[in-house]
PDB file of C-alpha atoms in Angstrom:
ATOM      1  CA  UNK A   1     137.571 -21.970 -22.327  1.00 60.00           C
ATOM      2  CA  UNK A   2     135.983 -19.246 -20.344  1.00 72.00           C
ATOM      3  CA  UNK A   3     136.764 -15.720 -19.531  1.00 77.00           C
ATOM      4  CA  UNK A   4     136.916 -11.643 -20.322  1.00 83.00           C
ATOM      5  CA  UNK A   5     138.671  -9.213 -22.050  1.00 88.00           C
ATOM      6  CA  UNK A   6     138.592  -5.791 -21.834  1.00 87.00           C
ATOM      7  CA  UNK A   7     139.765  -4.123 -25.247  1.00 91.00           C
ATOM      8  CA  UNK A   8     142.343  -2.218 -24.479  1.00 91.00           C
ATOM      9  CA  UNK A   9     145.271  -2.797 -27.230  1.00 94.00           C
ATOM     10  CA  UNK A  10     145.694  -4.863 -30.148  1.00 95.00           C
ATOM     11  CA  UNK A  11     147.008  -7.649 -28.403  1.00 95.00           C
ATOM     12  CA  UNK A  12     144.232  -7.918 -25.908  1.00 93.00           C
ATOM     13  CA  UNK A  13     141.808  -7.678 -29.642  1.00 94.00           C
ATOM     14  CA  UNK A  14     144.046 -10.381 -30.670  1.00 94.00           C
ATOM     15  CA  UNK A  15     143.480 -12.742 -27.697  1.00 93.00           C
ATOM     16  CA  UNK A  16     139.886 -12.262 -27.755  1.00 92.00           C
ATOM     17  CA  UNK A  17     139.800 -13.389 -31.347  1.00 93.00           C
ATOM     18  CA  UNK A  18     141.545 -16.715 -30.412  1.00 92.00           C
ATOM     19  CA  UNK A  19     139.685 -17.059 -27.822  1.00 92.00           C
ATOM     20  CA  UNK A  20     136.486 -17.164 -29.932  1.00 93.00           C
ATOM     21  CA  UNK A  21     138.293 -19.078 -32.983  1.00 94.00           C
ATOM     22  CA  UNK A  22     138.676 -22.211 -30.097  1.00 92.00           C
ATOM     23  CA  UNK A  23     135.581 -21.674 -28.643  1.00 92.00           C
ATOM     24  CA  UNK A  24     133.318 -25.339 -28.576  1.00 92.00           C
ATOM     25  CA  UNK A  25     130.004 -24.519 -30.449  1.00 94.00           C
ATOM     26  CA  UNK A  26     127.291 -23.263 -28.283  1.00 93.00           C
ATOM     27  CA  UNK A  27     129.314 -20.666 -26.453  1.00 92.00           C
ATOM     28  CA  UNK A  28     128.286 -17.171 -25.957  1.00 91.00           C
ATOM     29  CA  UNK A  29     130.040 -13.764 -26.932  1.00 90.00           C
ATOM     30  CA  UNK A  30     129.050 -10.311 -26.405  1.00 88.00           C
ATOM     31  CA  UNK A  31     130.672  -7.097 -26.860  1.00 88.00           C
ATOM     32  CA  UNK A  32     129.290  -4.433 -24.871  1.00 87.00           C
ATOM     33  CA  UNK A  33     130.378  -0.792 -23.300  1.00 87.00           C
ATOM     34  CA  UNK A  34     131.549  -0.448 -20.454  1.00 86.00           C
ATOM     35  CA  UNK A  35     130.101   0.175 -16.943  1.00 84.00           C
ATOM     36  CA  UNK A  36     130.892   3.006 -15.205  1.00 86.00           C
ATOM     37  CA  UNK A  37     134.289   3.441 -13.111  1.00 87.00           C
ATOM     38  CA  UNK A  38     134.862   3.638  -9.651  1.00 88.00           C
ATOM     39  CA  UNK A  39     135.007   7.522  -9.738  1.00 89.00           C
ATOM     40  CA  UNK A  40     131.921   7.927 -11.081  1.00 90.00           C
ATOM     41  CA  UNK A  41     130.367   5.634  -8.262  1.00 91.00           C
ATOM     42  CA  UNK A  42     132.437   7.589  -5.814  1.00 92.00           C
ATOM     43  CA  UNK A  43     130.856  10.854  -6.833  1.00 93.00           C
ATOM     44  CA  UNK A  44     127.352   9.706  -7.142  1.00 94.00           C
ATOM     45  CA  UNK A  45     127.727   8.440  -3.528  1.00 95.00           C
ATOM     46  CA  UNK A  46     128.618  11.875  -2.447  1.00 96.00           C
ATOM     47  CA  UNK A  47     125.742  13.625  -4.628  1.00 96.00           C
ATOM     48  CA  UNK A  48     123.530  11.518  -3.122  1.00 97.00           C
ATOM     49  CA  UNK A  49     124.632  12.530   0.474  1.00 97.00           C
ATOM     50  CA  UNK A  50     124.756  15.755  -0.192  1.00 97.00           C
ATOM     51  CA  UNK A  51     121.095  15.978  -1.884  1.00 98.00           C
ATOM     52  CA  UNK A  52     119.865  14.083   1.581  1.00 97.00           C
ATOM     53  CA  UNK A  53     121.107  16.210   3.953  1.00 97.00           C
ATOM     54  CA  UNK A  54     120.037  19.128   2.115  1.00 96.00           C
ATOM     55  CA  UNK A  55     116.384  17.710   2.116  1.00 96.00           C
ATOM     56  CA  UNK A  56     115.068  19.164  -1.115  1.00 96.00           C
ATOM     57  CA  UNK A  57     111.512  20.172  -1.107  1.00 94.00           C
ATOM     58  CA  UNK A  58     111.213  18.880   2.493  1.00 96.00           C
ATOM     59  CA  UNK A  59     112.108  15.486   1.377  1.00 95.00           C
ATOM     60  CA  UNK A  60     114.232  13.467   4.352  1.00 96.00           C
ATOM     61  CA  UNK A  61     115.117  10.699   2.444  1.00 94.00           C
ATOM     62  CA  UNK A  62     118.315   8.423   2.746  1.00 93.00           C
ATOM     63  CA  UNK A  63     120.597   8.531  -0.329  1.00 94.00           C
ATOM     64  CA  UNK A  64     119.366   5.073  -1.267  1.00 89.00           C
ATOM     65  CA  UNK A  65     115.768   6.702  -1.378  1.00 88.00           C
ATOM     66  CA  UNK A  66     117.573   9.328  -3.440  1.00 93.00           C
ATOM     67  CA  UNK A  67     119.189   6.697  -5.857  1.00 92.00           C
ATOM     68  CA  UNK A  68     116.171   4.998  -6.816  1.00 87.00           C
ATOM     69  CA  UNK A  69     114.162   8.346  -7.389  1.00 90.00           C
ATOM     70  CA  UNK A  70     116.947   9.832  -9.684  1.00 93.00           C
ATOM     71  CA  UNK A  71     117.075   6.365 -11.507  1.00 90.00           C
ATOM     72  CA  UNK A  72     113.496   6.259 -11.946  1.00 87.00           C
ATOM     73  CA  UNK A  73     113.177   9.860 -13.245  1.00 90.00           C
ATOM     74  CA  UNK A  74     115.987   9.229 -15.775  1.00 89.00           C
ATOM     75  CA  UNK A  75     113.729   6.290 -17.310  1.00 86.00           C
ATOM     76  CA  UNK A  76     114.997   3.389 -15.612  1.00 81.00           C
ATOM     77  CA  UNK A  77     112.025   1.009 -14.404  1.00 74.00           C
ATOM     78  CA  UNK A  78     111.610   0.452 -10.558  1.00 71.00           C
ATOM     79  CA  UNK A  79     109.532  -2.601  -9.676  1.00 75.00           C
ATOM     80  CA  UNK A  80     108.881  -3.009  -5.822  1.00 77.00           C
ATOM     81  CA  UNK A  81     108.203  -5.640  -3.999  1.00 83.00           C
ATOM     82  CA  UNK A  82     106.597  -5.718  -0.643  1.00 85.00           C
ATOM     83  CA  UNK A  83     108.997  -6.269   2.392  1.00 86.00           C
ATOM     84  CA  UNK A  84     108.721  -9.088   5.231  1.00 92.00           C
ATOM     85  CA  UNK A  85     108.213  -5.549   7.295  1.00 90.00           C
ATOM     86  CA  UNK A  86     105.346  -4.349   4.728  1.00 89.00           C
ATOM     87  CA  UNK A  87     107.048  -1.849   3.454  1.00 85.00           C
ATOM     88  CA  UNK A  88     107.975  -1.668  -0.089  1.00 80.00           C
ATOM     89  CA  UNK A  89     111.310  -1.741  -1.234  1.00 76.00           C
ATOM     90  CA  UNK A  90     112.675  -0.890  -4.634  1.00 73.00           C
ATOM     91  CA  UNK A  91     114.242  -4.154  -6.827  1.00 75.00           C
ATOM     92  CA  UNK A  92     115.473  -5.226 -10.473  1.00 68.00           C
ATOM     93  CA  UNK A  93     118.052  -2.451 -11.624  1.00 67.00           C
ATOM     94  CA  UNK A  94     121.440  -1.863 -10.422  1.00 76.00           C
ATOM     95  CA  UNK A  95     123.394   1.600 -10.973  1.00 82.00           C
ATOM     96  CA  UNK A  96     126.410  -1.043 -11.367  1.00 80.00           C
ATOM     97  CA  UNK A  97     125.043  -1.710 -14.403  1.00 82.00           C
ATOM     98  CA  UNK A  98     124.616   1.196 -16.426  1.00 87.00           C
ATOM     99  CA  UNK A  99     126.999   2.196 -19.128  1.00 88.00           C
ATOM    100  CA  UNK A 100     129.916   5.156 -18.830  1.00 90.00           C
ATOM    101  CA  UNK A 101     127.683   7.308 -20.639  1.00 91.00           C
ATOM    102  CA  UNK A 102     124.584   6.744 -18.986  1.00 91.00           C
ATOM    103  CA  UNK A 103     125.937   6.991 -15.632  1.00 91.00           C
ATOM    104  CA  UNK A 104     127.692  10.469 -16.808  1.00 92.00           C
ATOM    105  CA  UNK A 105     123.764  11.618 -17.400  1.00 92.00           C
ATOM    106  CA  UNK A 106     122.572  10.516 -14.527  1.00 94.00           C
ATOM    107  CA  UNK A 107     124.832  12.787 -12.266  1.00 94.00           C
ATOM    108  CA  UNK A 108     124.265  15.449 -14.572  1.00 94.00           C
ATOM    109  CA  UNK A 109     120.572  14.861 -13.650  1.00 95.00           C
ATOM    110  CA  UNK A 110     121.187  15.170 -10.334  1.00 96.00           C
ATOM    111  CA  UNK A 111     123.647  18.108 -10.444  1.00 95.00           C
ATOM    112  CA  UNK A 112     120.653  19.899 -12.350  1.00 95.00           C
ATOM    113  CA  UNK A 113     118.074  18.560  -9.497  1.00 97.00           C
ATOM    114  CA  UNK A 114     120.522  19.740  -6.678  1.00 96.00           C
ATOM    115  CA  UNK A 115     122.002  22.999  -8.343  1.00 95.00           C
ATOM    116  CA  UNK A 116     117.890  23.940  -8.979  1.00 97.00           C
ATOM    117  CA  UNK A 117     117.312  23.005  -4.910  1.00 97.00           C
ATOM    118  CA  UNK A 118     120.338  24.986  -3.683  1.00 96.00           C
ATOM    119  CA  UNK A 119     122.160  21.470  -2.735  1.00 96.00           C
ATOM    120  CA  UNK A 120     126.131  22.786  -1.770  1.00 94.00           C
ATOM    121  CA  UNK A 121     128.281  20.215  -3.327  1.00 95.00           C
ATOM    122  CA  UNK A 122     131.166  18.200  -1.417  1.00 92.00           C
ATOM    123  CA  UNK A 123     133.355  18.026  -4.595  1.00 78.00           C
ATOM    124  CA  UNK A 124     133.562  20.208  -7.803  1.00 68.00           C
ATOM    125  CA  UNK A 125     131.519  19.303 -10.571  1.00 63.00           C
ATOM    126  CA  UNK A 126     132.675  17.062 -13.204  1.00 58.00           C
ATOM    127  CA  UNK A 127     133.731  17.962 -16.157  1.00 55.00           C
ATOM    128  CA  UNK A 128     132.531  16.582 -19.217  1.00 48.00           C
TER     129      UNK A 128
END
């Protein structure tokens, strides 16, 4: 028996219990947070845009470029590889992957960043 289950009610608590009462030895189980939403990715996407075209302390970077530096400055580690092209290109952590909370701070890094730089904002800000 495989499979995931998002806590949501008692009887989805409930399922996951049986699931791990019939569970062969050797299986796996982990309980963690969850990842952030499709909102949140939404809005980061058009941060990011809106940080590029601005072009913040003369920086023209895409908002890939942007993605990586706001990751790195909010302590998440870059490695880079070298590309077929030479250049180096940023691998080894995924935005997908960061909690609800820790995506929350890292657009509130980047409203800080942008709202410091004079960035005009597509949407509102979010309310915490």
């Amino acid at each position: 028996m495989k499979g995931s289950i998002k806590l949501v009610s008692d009887y989805h608590r409930q399922r996951a219990i049986d699931m791990v009462r019939s569970a062969p030895d050797g299986y796996h189980v982990s309980v963690k947070e969850p990842t952030r939403n499709l909102d949140q990715n939404a809005r980061l996407w058009a941060m990011l845009s809106d940080v590029s075209k601005h072009e913040p302390e003369g920086r023209k970077l895409t908002p890939d470029d942007w993605k990586v530096l706001f990751m790195h400055a909010c302590g998440w580690e870059c490695q880079f590889l070298e590309g077929l092209d030479g250049r180096p290109f940023p691998v080894g952590f995924r935005s997908s992957r960061l909690t609800k909370k820790q995506f929350a701070n890292l657009i509130e890094f980047i409203y800080e960043y942008g709202n410091r730089h004079g960035v005009r904002w597509s949407k509102p800000e979010p309310e915490y």
